[in-house]
Amino acid sequence: MNRNREEGHDTRDPIIRLWIRLRDNDTCMICGRIYNPLLARIYPYKYFDRMEVDHVIPYSHYGRNDVENYQLTCYACNREKGAKLVLDKGE
């Protein structure tokens, strides 16, 4: 099986990122924190209010590079999650 990263969607694409933010209502899918764009403008280099696009099933666990396998997570949850599987919110 060819696991080329070019297959599927790229999370760096601004349109994909915007679509995921809109789909997930600017909310971390793990802890429920809501992204605040005002704080992000005031403190652009603070990680506590940064949202990231992450794989639900990690790529290392044969997760797909597909929009349905992406979720919005806050910086802290994404760092804690790493390459683990998190199936339920608040886990």
PDB file of N, CA and C in Angstrom, residues 18-59:
ATOM      1  N   LEU A  18     -10.262  26.511   6.641  1.00  0.00           N
ATOM      2  CA  LEU A  18     -11.464  27.310   6.887  1.00  0.00           C
ATOM      3  C   LEU A  18     -12.697  26.407   6.939  1.00  0.00           C
ATOM      4  N   TRP A  19     -12.801  25.457   6.019  1.00  0.00           N
ATOM      5  CA  TRP A  19     -13.948  24.551   5.997  1.00  0.00           C
ATOM      6  C   TRP A  19     -14.035  23.751   7.302  1.00  0.00           C
ATOM      7  N   ILE A  20     -12.891  23.293   7.817  1.00  0.00           N
ATOM      8  CA  ILE A  20     -12.872  22.523   9.068  1.00  0.00           C
ATOM      9  C   ILE A  20     -13.238  23.423  10.250  1.00  0.00           C
ATOM     10  N   ARG A  21     -12.752  24.667  10.256  1.00  0.00           N
ATOM     11  CA  ARG A  21     -13.127  25.608  11.326  1.00  0.00           C
ATOM     12  C   ARG A  21     -14.630  25.855  11.324  1.00  0.00           C
ATOM     13  N   LEU A  22     -15.202  26.038  10.152  1.00  0.00           N
ATOM     14  CA  LEU A  22     -16.647  26.265  10.064  1.00  0.00           C
ATOM     15  C   LEU A  22     -17.418  25.010  10.466  1.00  0.00           C
ATOM     16  N   ARG A  23     -16.984  23.854  10.007  1.00  0.00           N
ATOM     17  CA  ARG A  23     -17.667  22.595  10.334  1.00  0.00           C
ATOM     18  C   ARG A  23     -17.657  22.331  11.841  1.00  0.00           C
ATOM     19  N   ASP A  24     -16.495  22.599  12.480  1.00  0.00           N
ATOM     20  CA  ASP A  24     -16.346  22.323  13.911  1.00  0.00           C
ATOM     21  C   ASP A  24     -16.701  23.519  14.788  1.00  0.00           C
ATOM     22  N   ASN A  25     -17.256  24.583  14.209  1.00  0.00           N
ATOM     23  CA  ASN A  25     -17.697  25.780  14.944  1.00  0.00           C
ATOM     24  C   ASN A  25     -16.587  26.401  15.789  1.00  0.00           C
ATOM     25  N   ASP A  26     -15.361  26.416  15.274  1.00  0.00           N
ATOM     26  CA  ASP A  26     -14.218  27.004  15.987  1.00  0.00           C
ATOM     27  C   ASP A  26     -14.077  26.460  17.403  1.00  0.00           C
ATOM     28  N   THR A  27     -14.376  25.179  17.584  1.00  0.00           N
ATOM     29  CA  THR A  27     -14.350  24.539  18.899  1.00  0.00           C
ATOM     30  C   THR A  27     -13.406  23.348  18.876  1.00  0.00           C
ATOM     31  N   CYS A  28     -12.589  23.222  19.932  1.00  0.00           N
ATOM     32  CA  CYS A  28     -11.707  22.065  20.059  1.00  0.00           C
ATOM     33  C   CYS A  28     -12.572  20.814  20.219  1.00  0.00           C
ATOM     34  N   MET A  29     -12.353  19.828  19.389  1.00  0.00           N
ATOM     35  CA  MET A  29     -13.164  18.617  19.409  1.00  0.00           C
ATOM     36  C   MET A  29     -12.778  17.670  20.548  1.00  0.00           C
ATOM     37  N   ILE A  30     -11.728  17.996  21.299  1.00  0.00           N
ATOM     38  CA  ILE A  30     -11.330  17.155  22.426  1.00  0.00           C
ATOM     39  C   ILE A  30     -11.798  17.751  23.754  1.00  0.00           C
ATOM     40  N   CYS A  31     -11.485  19.032  24.007  1.00  0.00           N
ATOM     41  CA  CYS A  31     -11.836  19.621  25.307  1.00  0.00           C
ATOM     42  C   CYS A  31     -13.018  20.578  25.245  1.00  0.00           C
ATOM     43  N   GLY A  32     -13.402  21.025  24.050  1.00  0.00           N
ATOM     44  CA  GLY A  32     -14.545  21.920  23.920  1.00  0.00           C
ATOM     45  C   GLY A  32     -14.206  23.395  23.995  1.00  0.00           C
ATOM     46  N   ARG A  33     -12.925  23.742  24.073  1.00  0.00           N
ATOM     47  CA  ARG A  33     -12.528  25.152  24.128  1.00  0.00           C
ATOM     48  C   ARG A  33     -12.915  25.832  22.822  1.00  0.00           C
ATOM     49  N   ILE A  34     -13.461  27.042  22.925  1.00  0.00           N
ATOM     50  CA  ILE A  34     -13.877  27.798  21.754  1.00  0.00           C
ATOM     51  C   ILE A  34     -12.768  28.768  21.369  1.00  0.00           C
ATOM     52  N   TYR A  35     -12.433  28.769  20.098  1.00  0.00           N
ATOM     53  CA  TYR A  35     -11.402  29.653  19.566  1.00  0.00           C
ATOM     54  C   TYR A  35     -11.890  31.090  19.607  1.00  0.00           C
ATOM     55  N   ASN A  36     -11.056  31.983  20.096  1.00  0.00           N
ATOM     56  CA  ASN A  36     -11.414  33.393  20.200  1.00  0.00           C
ATOM     57  C   ASN A  36     -10.506  34.192  19.265  1.00  0.00           C
ATOM     58  N   PRO A  37     -11.001  34.603  18.096  1.00  0.00           N
ATOM     59  CA  PRO A  37     -10.146  35.323  17.149  1.00  0.00           C
ATOM     60  C   PRO A  37      -9.631  36.654  17.680  1.00  0.00           C
ATOM     61  N   LEU A  38     -10.360  37.282  18.605  1.00  0.00           N
ATOM     62  CA  LEU A  38      -9.898  38.545  19.177  1.00  0.00           C
ATOM     63  C   LEU A  38      -8.623  38.329  19.987  1.00  0.00           C
ATOM     64  N   LEU A  39      -8.608  37.303  20.840  1.00  0.00           N
ATOM     65  CA  LEU A  39      -7.396  37.006  21.604  1.00  0.00           C
ATOM     66  C   LEU A  39      -6.243  36.611  20.692  1.00  0.00           C
ATOM     67  N   ALA A  40      -6.549  35.915  19.614  1.00  0.00           N
ATOM     68  CA  ALA A  40      -5.499  35.504  18.683  1.00  0.00           C
ATOM     69  C   ALA A  40      -4.856  36.722  18.018  1.00  0.00           C
ATOM     70  N   ARG A  41      -5.634  37.775  17.803  1.00  0.00           N
ATOM     71  CA  ARG A  41      -5.065  39.001  17.222  1.00  0.00           C
ATOM     72  C   ARG A  41      -4.242  39.771  18.260  1.00  0.00           C
ATOM     73  N   ILE A  42      -4.699  39.798  19.496  1.00  0.00           N
ATOM     74  CA  ILE A  42      -3.983  40.540  20.537  1.00  0.00           C
ATOM     75  C   ILE A  42      -2.692  39.826  20.916  1.00  0.00           C
ATOM     76  N   TYR A  43      -2.756  38.507  21.050  1.00  0.00           N
ATOM     77  CA  TYR A  43      -1.598  37.700  21.445  1.00  0.00           C
ATOM     78  C   TYR A  43      -1.298  36.667  20.362  1.00  0.00           C
ATOM     79  N   PRO A  44      -0.770  37.094  19.205  1.00  0.00           N
ATOM     80  CA  PRO A  44      -0.603  36.157  18.091  1.00  0.00           C
ATOM     81  C   PRO A  44       0.420  35.056  18.350  1.00  0.00           C
ATOM     82  N   TYR A  45       1.295  35.213  19.315  1.00  0.00           N
ATOM     83  CA  TYR A  45       2.340  34.211  19.540  1.00  0.00           C
ATOM     84  C   TYR A  45       2.088  33.359  20.775  1.00  0.00           C
ATOM     85  N   LYS A  46       0.952  33.531  21.409  1.00  0.00           N
ATOM     86  CA  LYS A  46       0.607  32.715  22.574  1.00  0.00           C
ATOM     87  C   LYS A  46      -0.046  31.432  22.096  1.00  0.00           C
ATOM     88  N   TYR A  47       0.428  30.322  22.580  1.00  0.00           N
ATOM     89  CA  TYR A  47      -0.074  29.032  22.103  1.00  0.00           C
ATOM     90  C   TYR A  47      -1.408  28.643  22.718  1.00  0.00           C
ATOM     91  N   PHE A  48      -1.801  29.273  23.844  1.00  0.00           N
ATOM     92  CA  PHE A  48      -2.980  28.794  24.564  1.00  0.00           C
ATOM     93  C   PHE A  48      -4.275  28.990  23.795  1.00  0.00           C
ATOM     94  N   ASP A  49      -4.294  29.881  22.832  1.00  0.00           N
ATOM     95  CA  ASP A  49      -5.535  30.111  22.098  1.00  0.00           C
ATOM     96  C   ASP A  49      -5.380  29.751  20.619  1.00  0.00           C
ATOM     97  N   ARG A  50      -4.408  28.917  20.322  1.00  0.00           N
ATOM     98  CA  ARG A  50      -4.157  28.542  18.934  1.00  0.00           C
ATOM     99  C   ARG A  50      -4.893  27.247  18.596  1.00  0.00           C
ATOM    100  N   MET A  51      -5.582  27.230  17.473  1.00  0.00           N
ATOM    101  CA  MET A  51      -6.271  26.023  17.028  1.00  0.00           C
ATOM    102  C   MET A  51      -5.481  25.382  15.897  1.00  0.00           C
ATOM    103  N   GLU A  52      -5.504  24.065  15.861  1.00  0.00           N
ATOM    104  CA  GLU A  52      -4.773  23.319  14.848  1.00  0.00           C
ATOM    105  C   GLU A  52      -5.676  22.257  14.234  1.00  0.00           C
ATOM    106  N   VAL A  53      -5.403  21.927  12.991  1.00  0.00           N
ATOM    107  CA  VAL A  53      -6.119  20.849  12.319  1.00  0.00           C
ATOM    108  C   VAL A  53      -5.337  19.570  12.559  1.00  0.00           C
ATOM    109  N   ASP A  54      -6.016  18.548  13.055  1.00  0.00           N
ATOM    110  CA  ASP A  54      -5.370  17.302  13.453  1.00  0.00           C
ATOM    111  C   ASP A  54      -6.133  16.121  12.860  1.00  0.00           C
ATOM    112  N   HIS A  55      -5.458  14.998  12.725  1.00  0.00           N
ATOM    113  CA  HIS A  55      -6.120  13.771  12.275  1.00  0.00           C
ATOM    114  C   HIS A  55      -6.892  13.141  13.438  1.00  0.00           C
ATOM    115  N   VAL A  56      -8.108  12.688  13.188  1.00  0.00           N
ATOM    116  CA  VAL A  56      -8.858  11.929  14.189  1.00  0.00           C
ATOM    117  C   VAL A  56      -8.172  10.590  14.392  1.00  0.00           C
ATOM    118  N   ILE A  57      -7.965   9.858  13.305  1.00  0.00           N
ATOM    119  CA  ILE A  57      -7.155   8.633  13.332  1.00  0.00           C
ATOM    120  C   ILE A  57      -5.794   9.031  12.786  1.00  0.00           C
ATOM    121  N   PRO A  58      -4.751   9.012  13.624  1.00  0.00           N
ATOM    122  CA  PRO A  58      -3.443   9.506  13.198  1.00  0.00           C
ATOM    123  C   PRO A  58      -2.937   8.821  11.931  1.00  0.00           C
ATOM    124  N   TYR A  59      -2.188   9.579  11.170  1.00  0.00           N
ATOM    125  CA  TYR A  59      -1.598   9.057   9.940  1.00  0.00           C
ATOM    126  C   TYR A  59      -0.735   7.843  10.240  1.00  0.00           C
TER     127      TYR A  59
END
